[in-house]
Amino acid sequence: MILEKKKIEEHNAVLLEQHQRKFNFFKQECDTVESLVSKLQRFQIAIPSWALGTGGTRFGRFSGKGEPATLEQKIEDVGLLHALNKSSGAISLHIPWDIPQHVEKIKELAASLDLQFDAVNSNTFQDQKGQKHSYKYGSLQDVNPAVRKQAIDHNVSVIQHGVTLGSKALTIWLADGSSFPGQLNFREAFQNTLASLQEIYKNLPPDWKMFVEYKAFEPNFYSTTIADWGQSLLLASKLGPQAYTLVDLGHHLPNSNIEQIVSLLLMEGKLGGFHFNDSKYADDDLTAGSIKPYQLFLIFNELVEGMDHNGMDHATALGWMIDASHNLKDPLLDLLQSVEAIMIAYAQALLVDRAALKRAQLTNDVVQAQEILQHAFRTDVRAVVAEARLRNHAALDPVKLYQELEIRNLLITERGENSIATGL
Amino acid sequence: MILEKKKIEEHNAVLLEQHQRKFNFFKQECDTVESLVSKLQRFQIAIPSWALGTGGTRFGRFSGKGEPATLEQKIEDVGLLHALNKSSGAISLHIPWDIPQHVEKIKELAASLDLQFDAVNSNTFQDQKGQKHSYKYGSLQDVNPAVRKQAIDHNVSVIQHGVTLGSKALTIWLADGSSFPGQLNFREAFQNTLASLQEIYKNLPPDWKMFVEYKAFEPNFYSTTIADWGQSLLLASKLGPQAYTLVDLGHHLPNSNIEQIVSLLLMEGKLGGFHFNDSKYADDDLTAGSIKPYQLFLIFNELVEGMDHNGMDHATALGWMIDASHNLKDPLLDLLQSVEAIMIAYAQALLVDRAALKRAQLTNDVVQAQEILQHAFRTDVRAVVAEARLRNHAALDPVKLYQELEIRNLLITERGENSIATGL
Amino acid sequence: MILEKKKIEEHNAVLLEQHQRKFNFFKQECDTVESLVSKLQRFQIAIPSWALGTGGTRFGRFSGKGEPATLEQKIEDVGLLHALNKSSGAISLHIPWDIPQHVEKIKELAASLDLQFDAVNSNTFQDQKGQKHSYKYGSLQDVNPAVRKQAIDHNVSVIQHGVTLGSKALTIWLADGSSFPGQLNFREAFQNTLASLQEIYKNLPPDWKMFVEYKAFEPNFYSTTIADWGQSLLLASKLGPQAYTLVDLGHHLPNSNIEQIVSLLLMEGKLGGFHFNDSKYADDDLTAGSIKPYQLFLIFNELVEGMDHNGMDHATALGWMIDASHNLKDPLLDLLQSVEAIMIAYAQALLVDRAALKRAQLTNDVVQAQEILQHAFRTDVRAVVAEARLRNHAALDPVKLYQELEIRNLLITERGENSIATGL
Amino acid sequence: MILEKKKIEEHNAVLLEQHQRKFNFFKQECDTVESLVSKLQRFQIAIPSWALGTGGTRFGRFSGKGEPATLEQKIEDVGLLHALNKSSGAISLHIPWDIPQHVEKIKELAASLDLQFDAVNSNTFQDQKGQKHSYKYGSLQDVNPAVRKQAIDHNVSVIQHGVTLGSKALTIWLADGSSFPGQLNFREAFQNTLASLQEIYKNLPPDWKMFVEYKAFEPNFYSTTIADWGQSLLLASKLGPQAYTLVDLGHHLPNSNIEQIVSLLLMEGKLGGFHFNDSKYADDDLTAGSIKPYQLFLIFNELVEGMDHNGMDHATALGWMIDASHNLKDPLLDLLQSVEAIMIAYAQALLVDRAALKRAQLTNDVVQAQEILQHAFRTDVRAVVAEARLRNHAALDPVKLYQELEIRNLLITERGENSIATGL
């Protein structure tokens, strides 16, 4: 299903007057509004192919309806999102769930929807049918060289799929770890992982990046072999200049100060990208900004500060991706809500008066530093985010338009009730 | 030091035009604005006497300057805050730090500053000079009846002090617990505590409430005898209708869902009041709303919902108090920031479209429920909070006025650099 | 497969001399050894039917081999465990995974293996094929009375299945909760849950107990409707004398003091039973005692103290069950390790010198209290646990015998490699 | 007060027969007992001077009696401990609390008690009287170069004090961080800290080590500038070969896998030493092994494995120190309990059958790996630890002898009731 431009124009026409009143009010209070809008217009957040279906927990999965059953349908779903918000102009594929059969047709489809192919993701945390060796006890870390070889080969083949599509990065998330004390020799698990990553790294095209993701726990419950930013940075440093750390918001121990980690990784030139989501207890994969919106803002505050300090382009220097599992909501609506929350946090971070903040910091004026950050966060920036969409010919209110057009029902009609996406 | 009305009027005159533009914009978007303003005008948050000085940690205390050294000066400090924001119209005293010597003069001073005496607080977590028995191993829980008796008597005397001042509630926070396995018989510690509380309860005037506070840990590091809302509720239920649970935001285990606890305590008719602060790791006692403003909003969302359901008056049915320890900031500025954050959260909670939320809940429309809450939270309500202040003849921007008038310097001039407040 | 007595006798004959040397040494140091052995002989821990197969996580499931595919085979598996350790003399069934087709044959089989039917468990956290209403948004809490009715009816039918088998308790664990702020009205969710439980309670035979389990989070990720012991106790109190709280070790927020909860529930006469497992991060369902064995001991220390204080029979007054999900280990070996760890913790708790501990507590002798508990915990009690097994005609070293007899291979031969158990 | 050898001999004479029965039993089961005893005899754990007095919390301090008021008395206290257990043969001084006035006399005193001077500790987390600049907002991180200079100079002077005494390492623990978002530029705080450490490093004698300690939070409550092992390792790597990471058990986020961190730091050749204590909730500084003895064992398991792999001498290659704050117990008894728990964990780690564990790991035999670790942990090794003491002419039961001799009363008689130690 393709969203007609006319639908968006009609929707915008109805909301325009109200929008302009709000945007004009915002403009009065903010003299950098044009720069802000143009940065927001350029900012794109990749949608992972696995987030288009309904996820589940180990206790059960309550499927949604009209899910995309093929790669083409997944790309169409992202096309729908991008048409609605013009901020989701990329898709991140997951191999083997999304192996393209007809590469050229797939590329044409994506191009027709104005979509890029973002980082490709390998999967060595599940066994696939017909797979020779099991990943039950690990993949790149495994004590058995044949298991490691199989996992390395898989990653190399993922790179090759990515090259045909025009991706420029490989994201490696490993479930590797242990569930019981004694199961693993931590040092050897780390060294096996490093040696395996080095093999994969050799196969990286020169203009590619490798993102090394970390996670505190789950699915292993005693140790994870790449458990925190320190371990990921150690690996990325040993691997070479194309290797970077990827931060997933849900992959931390309770109370972690993620914004500080972000700042230090930028300082080291080793932040590669982001997986956005939110969580209250563990790796819950909830909608970005749904639980801790201030933390999301503080992270963007560090991103903007650090990227500007490094002279990096906000829109392109890092990989921006959503990684969430939608168990209860329509995945497309959930993704619209995530993107909106991310754009709001980014806009608020852009509003921070950096010169004044620097002055407050240099005089240890803690009260003033807080006032400056809270002022930006308390400002209602929705109108400026909407204005960026308007100028990009997207919908002023994507969630509302999605609901008014009853897009899910149209997808169910098109695909059937029991269409199920591959993924978790 | 007393803040002249003229100073406030001059300050407001300068900011008025800008304020009105913002408030008018807000009014256009909100048709319940008058009801909102009037609720905000009535809402008062008590200031604890111990928060007027600079706190410290076990590693050190870096004193501020010009701290209030006497009860009179503490009341004057709260008077200053109240003059600035007209939302801090009560002081919560802590005995023995704040035993009034001349009750009538103290009452006159408070009345002249438009201040009430909120809940009085007992202290059995420290030994006072000349005290017969030590609280090293507990107070109301202690294995020694003489220790318990001393702690009971202290609480009774706190009630008596409170009666003379016009307080209507006793807040009991106990450090009682244990630091090592085996130190305590949990059952007997609970039963001793209950029996002691029952003795105190007998001395409660009929129009008084007893607030039973809980805390997960610290200063005891293995167990706390009133450790969670379940234990507090159990005690309050056994004590009788005048006993209630008091919720302190910083007193929970990591990731606790405090808003759910609030809702259930209101359901049981056993929520007594609140200690506001914020924290990232433990009982950090940071400025309210400085770390998790969305959580603060969600708590107010439950408070408004539950109080309206019970037909309770927002302003008076519960005890609203700040409880925070200011280590790095000027305490008065910190308190202004806390009050502002609380008023913002309350205003946002009042903005929630309850009928629409109920409809979304009854249809399991999770996306819409989130939209409704996020809409309220993302709305910039600062103008409406300021309008409430304006109508109450307080300052449009209390923090700014405090800074412009250099009030801390005036206090230092008045009191000297080394004036130090009693407290933690 | 049935384990021949001869195999056990042969195994014990080989190990006997070594065992007796150790047991004699233990006896020399402990003058209550006979009482200890006889308590251990009587102590039985129920095995849940779902723990006999390999579990999984939301990221994947790596099946084991030779899993029990039918209820008969599950009972046989527990029979094997019980033959090996004579401490696993009960099975806890899970409906609808284990609906008995031929009740009398099932009962005969269980009796022939010396097994009781422990608490029966309902399941309203998954949708079953052909089910009219979905539990996607809850079951006993749901806003739709028809959903609640369906869940109530299911629980009533579980009771009926239990009655035919001779069970005496119903365990209710609810996944009910919410994943996003606003999704749920907490108060109404609680009240719906209470009303539903009251309906079920009415159907409880007079000699039955209802166990109300709580869990901090998962599979819902923002709130759980029975989230902690306080909420469970509130429900159990409102329900009546047959309702009790069930404690699952893995269902708590980080750092919870579970032993204190146990003590207080015993004080209130409302502790119903236990689900044993262990965890490091979240509800990890690891082998009991594999991560925090001292915590397990401290819990048993409170159990023994509280049960003795209440005059309760250790072996029968509470429900003792394992609840764990074995992802990496052979489930039968894992269960043997869990039972061993539980027996050790129980034996150590029985070793605690209660009179001396009481004296230390009454004099606030914290050092001595710690010495007393640590002495019990540091004592190697494996010989006395083995002696209890020996006298019960079980194996001196169940894990070793299981491995020597290659029981898993025999089961694979019998059942086939791809035999898969129902469950998570 | 000096403990006479005769007292120890008398004590041992009484307990000898019982001890030998236990030790002989142990010997029968363990063929490496002689190697074990000799390793235990050599293992020494430094006592920090600040742990000899009663600590406190921010809520209060309940002083003990007979505390050492001078450096000489502190050294005498450690001498007492060492006489009792011959495992505490070093003292770790804290400047400025313990500046030696008469270096030669101090050295003679220490030598007479068989004590070494372990790492010296600087203090830039408190302001000292007469100090020019305050550390309120940080020390080595501060935005003001003059503050940093003062803190650097202090550390250099600490090195000089250490040199005169024969210390060989400087431990730097920084309270530096921030309590509110925006207060700090994380990158610049890190870089200031690095530059300051580099200045200090330049002043390190060639045979010295610098230990860079990390801590997740407290006394700053939003960020700590050296917050985790990753940040410490980054600094140590940039500083050079004499800089190492120091691990304090209480300085981690909830649920951290500390044993894995230990293994990786050993892999990188960057583990410098240890601060032993225990905790349940936060940085509680409880007696080592009093809450999580299995974790302590697992840490020693990694230490032994990693040190053996690197060919490091257990007794001397790393710094072993206690760091705990005794609020409720007699500090000397608490320290005896800590040392005992550490020796037990070390002995158990030495018992692990490394060849069998390696075989289990190489075959992913998770059950067996657990059996091997649990066997070592469940073994009662107290007799072998006592035997090491016996051969070192220390007491078989130090806690008991301390109590029998009523050493605290003797110290009170000698020093008076109100003698108070410097420290927290």
PDB file of N, CA and C in Angstrom, chain B residues 144-170:
ATOM      1  N   ASN B 144      15.329  -3.286  73.864  1.00  0.00           N
ATOM      2  CA  ASN B 144      15.282  -2.767  75.235  1.00  0.00           C
ATOM      3  C   ASN B 144      14.054  -1.868  75.420  1.00  0.00           C
ATOM      4  N   PRO B 145      13.135  -2.265  76.306  1.00  0.00           N
ATOM      5  CA  PRO B 145      11.910  -1.460  76.494  1.00  0.00           C
ATOM      6  C   PRO B 145      12.210  -0.022  76.900  1.00  0.00           C
ATOM      7  N   ALA B 146      13.317   0.192  77.586  1.00  0.00           N
ATOM      8  CA  ALA B 146      13.643   1.550  78.024  1.00  0.00           C
ATOM      9  C   ALA B 146      13.984   2.435  76.825  1.00  0.00           C
ATOM     10  N   VAL B 147      14.626   1.874  75.846  1.00  0.00           N
ATOM     11  CA  VAL B 147      14.918   2.643  74.631  1.00  0.00           C
ATOM     12  C   VAL B 147      13.608   2.981  73.921  1.00  0.00           C
ATOM     13  N   ARG B 148      12.743   1.993  73.822  1.00  0.00           N
ATOM     14  CA  ARG B 148      11.461   2.236  73.161  1.00  0.00           C
ATOM     15  C   ARG B 148      10.680   3.315  73.916  1.00  0.00           C
ATOM     16  N   LYS B 149      10.677   3.200  75.212  1.00  0.00           N
ATOM     17  CA  LYS B 149       9.948   4.175  76.032  1.00  0.00           C
ATOM     18  C   LYS B 149      10.476   5.596  75.782  1.00  0.00           C
ATOM     19  N   GLN B 150      11.776   5.718  75.736  1.00  0.00           N
ATOM     20  CA  GLN B 150      12.377   7.037  75.498  1.00  0.00           C
ATOM     21  C   GLN B 150      11.947   7.578  74.133  1.00  0.00           C
ATOM     22  N   ALA B 151      11.916   6.706  73.144  1.00  0.00           N
ATOM     23  CA  ALA B 151      11.542   7.135  71.791  1.00  0.00           C
ATOM     24  C   ALA B 151      10.055   7.469  71.718  1.00  0.00           C
ATOM     25  N   ILE B 152       9.257   6.697  72.436  1.00  0.00           N
ATOM     26  CA  ILE B 152       7.814   7.000  72.496  1.00  0.00           C
ATOM     27  C   ILE B 152       7.614   8.359  73.151  1.00  0.00           C
ATOM     28  N   ASP B 153       8.272   8.558  74.266  1.00  0.00           N
ATOM     29  CA  ASP B 153       8.116   9.825  74.985  1.00  0.00           C
ATOM     30  C   ASP B 153       8.530  11.003  74.114  1.00  0.00           C
ATOM     31  N   HIS B 154       9.600  10.801  73.374  1.00  0.00           N
ATOM     32  CA  HIS B 154      10.039  11.879  72.475  1.00  0.00           C
ATOM     33  C   HIS B 154       8.931  12.213  71.475  1.00  0.00           C
ATOM     34  N   ASN B 155       8.337  11.187  70.882  1.00  0.00           N
ATOM     35  CA  ASN B 155       7.277  11.433  69.905  1.00  0.00           C
ATOM     36  C   ASN B 155       6.080  12.133  70.543  1.00  0.00           C
ATOM     37  N   VAL B 156       5.772  11.738  71.751  1.00  0.00           N
ATOM     38  CA  VAL B 156       4.644  12.394  72.438  1.00  0.00           C
ATOM     39  C   VAL B 156       4.978  13.862  72.665  1.00  0.00           C
ATOM     40  N   SER B 157       6.213  14.148  73.021  1.00  0.00           N
ATOM     41  CA  SER B 157       6.567  15.547  73.245  1.00  0.00           C
ATOM     42  C   SER B 157       6.555  16.326  71.933  1.00  0.00           C
ATOM     43  N   VAL B 158       6.878  15.649  70.840  1.00  0.00           N
ATOM     44  CA  VAL B 158       6.810  16.324  69.534  1.00  0.00           C
ATOM     45  C   VAL B 158       5.363  16.699  69.225  1.00  0.00           C
ATOM     46  N   ILE B 159       4.461  15.774  69.518  1.00  0.00           N
ATOM     47  CA  ILE B 159       3.037  16.098  69.331  1.00  0.00           C
ATOM     48  C   ILE B 159       2.684  17.342  70.136  1.00  0.00           C
ATOM     49  N   GLN B 160       3.150  17.371  71.368  1.00  0.00           N
ATOM     50  CA  GLN B 160       2.808  18.510  72.227  1.00  0.00           C
ATOM     51  C   GLN B 160       3.349  19.824  71.661  1.00  0.00           C
ATOM     52  N   HIS B 161       4.580  19.788  71.187  1.00  0.00           N
ATOM     53  CA  HIS B 161       5.104  20.987  70.535  1.00  0.00           C
ATOM     54  C   HIS B 161       4.218  21.366  69.348  1.00  0.00           C
ATOM     55  N   GLY B 162       3.834  20.367  68.591  1.00  0.00           N
ATOM     56  CA  GLY B 162       3.009  20.634  67.413  1.00  0.00           C
ATOM     57  C   GLY B 162       1.664  21.243  67.767  1.00  0.00           C
ATOM     58  N   VAL B 163       1.095  20.744  68.847  1.00  0.00           N
ATOM     59  CA  VAL B 163      -0.212  21.272  69.270  1.00  0.00           C
ATOM     60  C   VAL B 163      -0.118  22.760  69.579  1.00  0.00           C
ATOM     61  N   THR B 164       0.942  23.131  70.246  1.00  0.00           N
ATOM     62  CA  THR B 164       1.063  24.548  70.610  1.00  0.00           C
ATOM     63  C   THR B 164       1.160  25.436  69.372  1.00  0.00           C
ATOM     64  N   LEU B 165       1.710  24.875  68.292  1.00  0.00           N
ATOM     65  CA  LEU B 165       1.905  25.686  67.089  1.00  0.00           C
ATOM     66  C   LEU B 165       0.742  25.612  66.121  1.00  0.00           C
ATOM     67  N   GLY B 166      -0.134  24.631  66.310  1.00  0.00           N
ATOM     68  CA  GLY B 166      -1.239  24.478  65.375  1.00  0.00           C
ATOM     69  C   GLY B 166      -0.999  23.456  64.286  1.00  0.00           C
ATOM     70  N   SER B 167       0.024  22.644  64.432  1.00  0.00           N
ATOM     71  CA  SER B 167       0.216  21.541  63.481  1.00  0.00           C
ATOM     72  C   SER B 167      -0.923  20.542  63.639  1.00  0.00           C
ATOM     73  N   LYS B 168      -1.118  19.741  62.605  1.00  0.00           N
ATOM     74  CA  LYS B 168      -2.204  18.763  62.662  1.00  0.00           C
ATOM     75  C   LYS B 168      -1.739  17.356  62.301  1.00  0.00           C
ATOM     76  N   ALA B 169      -0.445  17.168  62.257  1.00  0.00           N
ATOM     77  CA  ALA B 169       0.052  15.834  61.887  1.00  0.00           C
ATOM     78  C   ALA B 169       1.447  15.611  62.444  1.00  0.00           C
ATOM     79  N   LEU B 170       1.716  14.339  62.714  1.00  0.00           N
ATOM     80  CA  LEU B 170       3.042  13.907  63.152  1.00  0.00           C
ATOM     81  C   LEU B 170       3.611  12.992  62.071  1.00  0.00           C
TER      82      LEU B 170
END
